[in-house]
mmCIF file of C-alpha atoms and ligand atoms in Angstrom:
data_model
loop_
_atom_site.group_PDB
_atom_site.id
_atom_site.type_symbol
_atom_site.label_atom_id
_atom_site.label_comp_id
_atom_site.label_asym_id
_atom_site.label_seq_id
_atom_site.Cartn_x
_atom_site.Cartn_y
_atom_site.Cartn_z
ATOM 1 C CA MET A 283 -17.495 5.892 15.187
ATOM 2 C CA THR A 284 -20.268 3.613 16.338
ATOM 3 C CA ASP A 285 -21.995 2.919 19.622
ATOM 4 C CA GLN A 286 -22.088 -0.778 18.723
ATOM 5 C CA PRO A 287 -19.418 -3.104 20.157
ATOM 6 C CA VAL A 288 -16.492 -3.557 17.755
ATOM 7 C CA ARG A 289 -16.339 -7.274 16.867
ATOM 8 C CA TYR A 290 -13.365 -7.350 14.520
ATOM 9 C CA LEU A 291 -10.244 -5.253 14.250
ATOM 10 C CA VAL A 292 -8.428 -5.835 10.957
ATOM 11 C CA TYR A 293 -4.790 -4.774 10.761
ATOM 12 C CA SER A 294 -4.385 -3.290 7.269
ATOM 13 C CA HIS A 295 -0.607 -3.860 7.575
ATOM 14 C CA ASP A 296 2.026 -3.742 10.303
ATOM 15 C CA HIS A 297 3.336 -0.153 9.883
ATOM 16 C CA ALA A 298 3.140 1.549 13.271
ATOM 17 C CA ASP A 299 0.900 4.439 12.233
ATOM 18 C CA HIS A 300 -1.788 1.914 11.261
ATOM 19 C CA SER A 301 -1.266 -0.943 13.699
ATOM 20 C CA THR A 302 -0.770 0.288 17.245
ATOM 21 C CA GLY A 303 -3.246 1.028 20.015
ATOM 22 C CA GLY A 304 -5.945 -1.509 19.176
ATOM 23 C CA ALA A 305 -6.244 -2.649 22.795
ATOM 24 C CA LEU A 306 -8.975 -0.024 23.126
ATOM 25 C CA PHE A 307 -11.281 -2.542 21.402
ATOM 26 C CA ALA A 308 -9.890 -5.729 22.988
ATOM 27 C CA GLU A 309 -12.895 -6.393 25.225
ATOM 28 C CA THR A 310 -15.184 -7.075 22.295
ATOM 29 C CA ALA A 311 -12.974 -7.467 19.209
ATOM 30 C CA THR A 312 -11.171 -10.346 17.541
ATOM 31 C CA PHE A 313 -7.918 -9.184 15.925
ATOM 32 C CA VAL A 314 -7.307 -10.141 12.293
ATOM 33 C CA SER A 315 -4.291 -9.733 9.982
ATOM 34 C CA HIS A 316 -2.336 -11.282 7.152
ATOM 35 C CA VAL A 317 -0.023 -14.105 8.305
ATOM 36 C CA ASN A 318 3.114 -12.006 7.614
ATOM 37 C CA ALA A 319 1.982 -9.328 10.065
ATOM 38 C CA VAL A 320 1.669 -11.610 13.093
ATOM 39 C CA ALA A 321 5.368 -11.917 13.989
ATOM 40 C CA LYS A 322 5.933 -8.207 13.350
ATOM 41 C CA ILE A 323 3.090 -7.194 15.662
ATOM 42 C CA GLU A 324 4.216 -9.786 18.213
ATOM 43 C CA ALA A 325 7.733 -8.311 18.101
ATOM 44 C CA LEU A 326 6.388 -4.914 19.190
ATOM 45 C CA ASN A 327 5.662 -6.577 22.526
ATOM 46 C CA ASP A 328 3.198 -3.786 23.163
ATOM 47 C CA ALA A 329 0.331 -4.360 25.593
ATOM 48 C CA ASN A 330 -1.687 -1.744 23.703
ATOM 49 C CA THR A 331 -1.344 -3.661 20.427
ATOM 50 C CA PRO A 332 -2.937 -7.118 20.614
ATOM 51 C CA VAL A 333 -1.420 -9.933 18.555
ATOM 52 C CA PRO A 334 -3.884 -11.119 15.865
ATOM 53 C CA THR A 335 -5.649 -14.397 16.603
ATOM 54 C CA ILE A 336 -7.065 -14.802 13.099
ATOM 55 C CA ALA A 337 -4.341 -14.739 10.430
ATOM 56 C CA PHE A 338 -5.095 -15.461 6.778
ATOM 57 C CA ASP A 339 -3.023 -16.079 3.692
ATOM 58 C CA ASP A 340 -4.904 -15.053 0.511
ATOM 59 C CA PHE A 341 -8.554 -14.495 1.412
ATOM 60 C CA LEU A 342 -10.878 -14.231 4.385
ATOM 61 C CA SER A 343 -14.562 -13.381 4.488
ATOM 62 C CA LEU A 344 -16.083 -11.803 7.604
ATOM 63 C CA GLU A 345 -19.837 -11.555 8.149
ATOM 64 C CA LEU A 346 -21.505 -9.356 10.699
ATOM 65 C CA GLY A 347 -25.047 -8.030 10.948
ATOM 66 C CA GLY A 348 -25.883 -9.106 7.422
ATOM 67 C CA THR A 349 -22.852 -7.370 5.918
ATOM 68 C CA THR A 350 -20.009 -9.245 4.272
ATOM 69 C CA LEU A 351 -16.480 -7.918 4.234
ATOM 70 C CA GLU A 352 -13.992 -9.612 1.909
ATOM 71 C CA LEU A 353 -10.318 -9.399 2.895
ATOM 72 C CA TYR A 354 -7.655 -10.019 0.272
ATOM 73 C CA HIS A 355 -3.885 -10.243 0.339
ATOM 74 C CA VAL A 356 -2.769 -9.516 -3.209
ATOM 75 C CA GLY A 357 1.002 -9.971 -2.822
ATOM 76 C CA PRO A 358 3.862 -7.749 -1.678
ATOM 77 C CA ASN A 359 3.456 -4.042 -2.512
ATOM 78 C CA HIS A 360 3.530 -1.218 0.050
ATOM 79 C CA SER A 361 4.391 -3.927 2.624
ATOM 80 C CA ASP A 362 4.502 -7.727 2.568
ATOM 81 C CA ASN A 363 1.283 -7.953 4.583
ATOM 82 C CA SER A 364 -1.088 -5.337 3.164
ATOM 83 C CA VAL A 365 -4.751 -6.326 3.366
ATOM 84 C CA VAL A 366 -7.372 -4.796 1.115
ATOM 85 C CA MET A 367 -10.966 -4.876 2.324
ATOM 86 C CA LEU A 368 -13.885 -4.994 -0.078
ATOM 87 C CA GLN A 369 -17.437 -4.278 0.946
ATOM 88 C CA PRO A 370 -19.212 -5.734 -2.095
ATOM 89 C CA ASP A 371 -22.727 -4.439 -1.280
ATOM 90 C CA ASP A 372 -21.648 -0.780 -1.400
ATOM 91 C CA ARG A 373 -18.765 -1.479 -3.826
ATOM 92 C CA VAL A 374 -16.229 0.171 -1.513
ATOM 93 C CA LEU A 375 -12.566 -0.851 -1.333
ATOM 94 C CA PHE A 376 -10.463 0.118 1.670
ATOM 95 C CA ALA A 377 -6.752 -0.012 0.771
ATOM 96 C CA VAL A 378 -4.543 1.589 3.401
ATOM 97 C CA ASP A 379 -1.389 3.369 2.215
ATOM 98 C CA PHE A 380 -0.638 1.296 -0.825
ATOM 99 C CA ILE A 381 -2.963 3.060 -3.282
ATOM 100 C CA PRO A 382 -2.490 6.790 -2.559
ATOM 101 C CA VAL A 383 -5.074 9.079 -4.171
ATOM 102 C CA ASN A 384 -3.375 11.726 -6.351
ATOM 103 C CA GLY A 385 -0.121 11.249 -4.468
ATOM 104 C CA VAL A 386 3.343 9.931 -5.234
ATOM 105 C CA LEU A 387 4.706 6.972 -3.260
ATOM 106 C CA PHE A 388 5.771 7.398 0.355
ATOM 107 C CA GLN A 389 9.221 8.945 0.749
ATOM 108 C CA THR A 390 12.101 6.461 0.199
ATOM 109 C CA LEU A 391 9.822 3.425 -0.272
ATOM 110 C CA PRO A 392 10.439 1.497 2.961
ATOM 111 C CA ASP A 393 9.279 -2.151 2.664
ATOM 112 C CA PHE A 394 8.326 -1.512 -0.969
ATOM 113 C CA ASP A 395 8.285 -4.099 -3.773
ATOM 114 C CA PRO A 396 8.027 -2.377 -7.198
ATOM 115 C CA GLU A 397 7.220 -5.458 -9.314
ATOM 116 C CA GLY A 398 4.871 -6.760 -6.625
ATOM 117 C CA MET A 399 3.168 -3.367 -6.529
ATOM 118 C CA ILE A 400 2.454 -3.451 -10.253
ATOM 119 C CA ALA A 401 1.181 -7.042 -10.029
ATOM 120 C CA SER A 402 -1.001 -6.196 -7.011
ATOM 121 C CA LEU A 403 -2.585 -3.181 -8.700
ATOM 122 C CA THR A 404 -3.201 -5.127 -11.912
ATOM 123 C CA TRP A 405 -4.846 -7.946 -9.933
ATOM 124 C CA ILE A 406 -7.136 -5.500 -8.140
ATOM 125 C CA GLU A 407 -8.125 -3.826 -11.417
ATOM 126 C CA GLU A 408 -8.968 -7.168 -13.007
ATOM 127 C CA ASN A 409 -10.644 -8.926 -10.084
ATOM 128 C CA LEU A 410 -12.345 -6.551 -7.641
ATOM 129 C CA ASP A 411 -15.567 -4.703 -8.367
ATOM 130 C CA PHE A 412 -15.829 -1.339 -6.607
ATOM 131 C CA VAL A 413 -16.634 2.315 -7.253
ATOM 132 C CA THR A 414 -15.128 4.034 -4.224
ATOM 133 C CA LEU A 415 -11.570 3.674 -2.962
ATOM 134 C CA ILE A 416 -10.751 4.684 0.601
ATOM 135 C CA PRO A 417 -6.993 5.137 1.188
ATOM 136 C CA GLY A 418 -5.189 5.339 4.527
ATOM 137 C CA HIS A 419 -4.483 9.068 4.400
ATOM 138 C CA PRO A 420 -6.266 12.118 2.956
ATOM 139 C CA PRO A 421 -7.368 13.162 0.415
ATOM 140 C CA VAL A 422 -10.318 10.797 0.240
ATOM 141 C CA PRO A 423 -11.901 9.144 -1.554
ATOM 142 C CA GLY A 424 -10.591 7.771 -4.829
ATOM 143 C CA THR A 425 -12.234 5.603 -7.443
ATOM 144 C CA LYS A 426 -11.346 2.427 -9.268
ATOM 145 C CA ALA A 427 -9.489 4.625 -11.794
ATOM 146 C CA THR A 428 -7.056 5.561 -9.017
ATOM 147 C CA VAL A 429 -5.643 2.028 -9.159
ATOM 148 C CA GLY A 430 -4.570 2.410 -12.797
ATOM 149 C CA GLU A 431 -3.234 5.910 -12.147
ATOM 150 C CA VAL A 432 -0.956 4.697 -9.355
ATOM 151 C CA ARG A 433 0.193 1.743 -11.481
ATOM 152 C CA GLY A 434 0.950 4.238 -14.268
ATOM 153 C CA TYR A 435 3.050 6.303 -11.879
ATOM 154 C CA VAL A 436 5.114 3.307 -10.711
ATOM 155 C CA VAL A 437 5.714 2.142 -14.297
ATOM 156 C CA ALA A 438 6.639 5.675 -15.416
ATOM 157 C CA LEU A 439 8.962 6.212 -12.442
ATOM 158 C CA MET A 440 10.828 2.968 -13.123
ATOM 159 C CA ALA A 441 11.104 3.738 -16.851
ATOM 160 C CA ALA A 442 12.327 7.300 -16.249
ATOM 161 C CA VAL A 443 15.005 6.201 -13.768
ATOM 162 C CA ARG A 444 16.191 3.458 -16.173
ATOM 163 C CA ALA A 445 16.280 6.011 -19.001
ATOM 164 C CA ALA A 446 18.355 8.393 -16.891
ATOM 165 C CA GLN A 447 20.790 5.580 -16.093
ATOM 166 C CA ASP A 448 20.978 4.695 -19.797
ATOM 167 C CA GLU A 449 21.864 8.323 -20.530
ATOM 168 C CA GLY A 450 24.806 7.917 -18.173
ATOM 169 C CA LEU A 451 23.459 10.129 -15.388
ATOM 170 C CA ALA A 452 24.816 9.228 -11.960
ATOM 171 C CA ASP A 453 22.396 7.644 -9.468
ATOM 172 C CA ASN A 454 20.639 10.266 -7.301
ATOM 173 C CA SER A 455 22.519 13.121 -8.994
ATOM 174 C CA PRO A 456 20.693 16.423 -9.508
ATOM 175 C CA GLU A 457 20.851 15.663 -13.248
ATOM 176 C CA MET A 458 19.072 12.313 -12.746
ATOM 177 C CA VAL A 459 16.417 13.883 -10.526
ATOM 178 C CA GLU A 460 15.838 16.628 -13.095
ATOM 179 C CA SER A 461 15.593 14.114 -15.939
ATOM 180 C CA VAL A 462 13.018 12.008 -14.061
ATOM 181 C CA ARG A 463 11.127 15.093 -12.937
ATOM 182 C CA ALA A 464 10.905 16.361 -16.521
ATOM 183 C CA ALA A 465 9.572 12.987 -17.700
ATOM 184 C CA LEU A 466 6.926 12.679 -14.979
ATOM 185 C CA GLU A 467 5.906 16.307 -14.518
ATOM 186 C CA PRO A 468 3.342 16.462 -17.373
ATOM 187 C CA ASP A 469 1.244 13.615 -15.917
ATOM 188 C CA TYR A 470 2.025 13.744 -12.198
ATOM 189 C CA GLY A 471 3.272 17.260 -11.454
ATOM 190 C CA ASP A 472 0.040 18.165 -9.658
ATOM 191 C CA TRP A 473 0.072 15.080 -7.391
ATOM 192 C CA ASN A 474 0.588 15.532 -3.664
ATOM 193 C CA ASN A 475 4.215 15.595 -2.529
ATOM 194 C CA PHE A 476 5.487 15.482 -6.146
ATOM 195 C CA ALA A 477 8.283 18.037 -5.719
ATOM 196 C CA GLU A 478 9.260 16.954 -2.227
ATOM 197 C CA TRP A 479 9.073 13.173 -2.448
ATOM 198 C CA LEU A 480 10.053 12.473 -6.087
ATOM 199 C CA PRO A 481 13.806 12.608 -5.278
ATOM 200 C CA MET A 482 13.089 10.287 -2.323
ATOM 201 C CA ASN A 483 11.097 7.902 -4.550
ATOM 202 C CA ILE A 484 14.095 7.793 -6.928
ATOM 203 C CA GLU A 485 16.490 7.141 -4.038
ATOM 204 C CA GLY A 486 14.249 4.368 -2.711
ATOM 205 C CA LEU A 487 13.882 2.683 -6.081
ATOM 206 C CA LEU A 488 17.657 2.718 -6.649
ATOM 207 C CA ARG A 489 18.201 1.232 -3.168
ATOM 208 C CA ILE A 490 15.672 -1.546 -3.844
ATOM 209 C CA TRP A 491 17.263 -2.335 -7.219
ATOM 210 C CA SER A 492 20.745 -2.502 -5.682
ATOM 211 C CA GLU A 493 19.450 -4.789 -2.906
ATOM 212 C CA GLU A 494 17.806 -7.013 -5.523
ATOM 213 C CA SER A 495 20.972 -7.270 -7.602
ATOM 214 C CA ALA A 496 22.996 -8.048 -4.441
ATOM 215 C CA THR A 497 20.725 -10.997 -3.600
ATOM 216 C CA PRO A 498 22.159 -14.203 -5.096
ATOM 217 C CA THR A 499 19.637 -16.064 -7.242
ATOM 218 C CA PRO A 500 19.265 -19.722 -6.247
HETATM 219 ZN ZN1 ZN B 27 2.280 1.853 5.593
#
């Protein structure tokens, strides 16, 4: 915390555990988010959660007290409005929820876009210069290498589920879960929530794929 007045409050994304209660800073702060978060925060109709008055699309730079903070939207991933914040002077990236440190993806992947996730992580690896990664939940911190590790997990998860389907294993069956677990365990078995959330990650991925195939292509 700081004893200085808070001038900006940046919504990292609209999920309730990271977006509500900002009214505490409303006397001094301007509220900032990605454009896709505005309607979602507005829909909460919550007096404790101010609607952003600065909304950006791809990039916004904020300057305060000689420090620059660069805000990027790098596409759909953990949500469709995730903002990553780079402090270039200290080479720190703040990426809430969407780049977990040593952890599998969140439960059944609500709001998740697998291809967008891979593209987002690749873009960050190629374009942003940082040493320290601060995620939205413990353990903290990570490093730039965390980005590639999470991308590796998403790619491996998708490949293992496809392979299980190709073997003829039924979606979400114990046999499919065991096949995916066996494929991922050597590299990711020690990650947080691996045993508990891997079956949920599989379920979420299968749901997303079935929703995608149900959407008519124009
Ligand atoms: Zn979230």
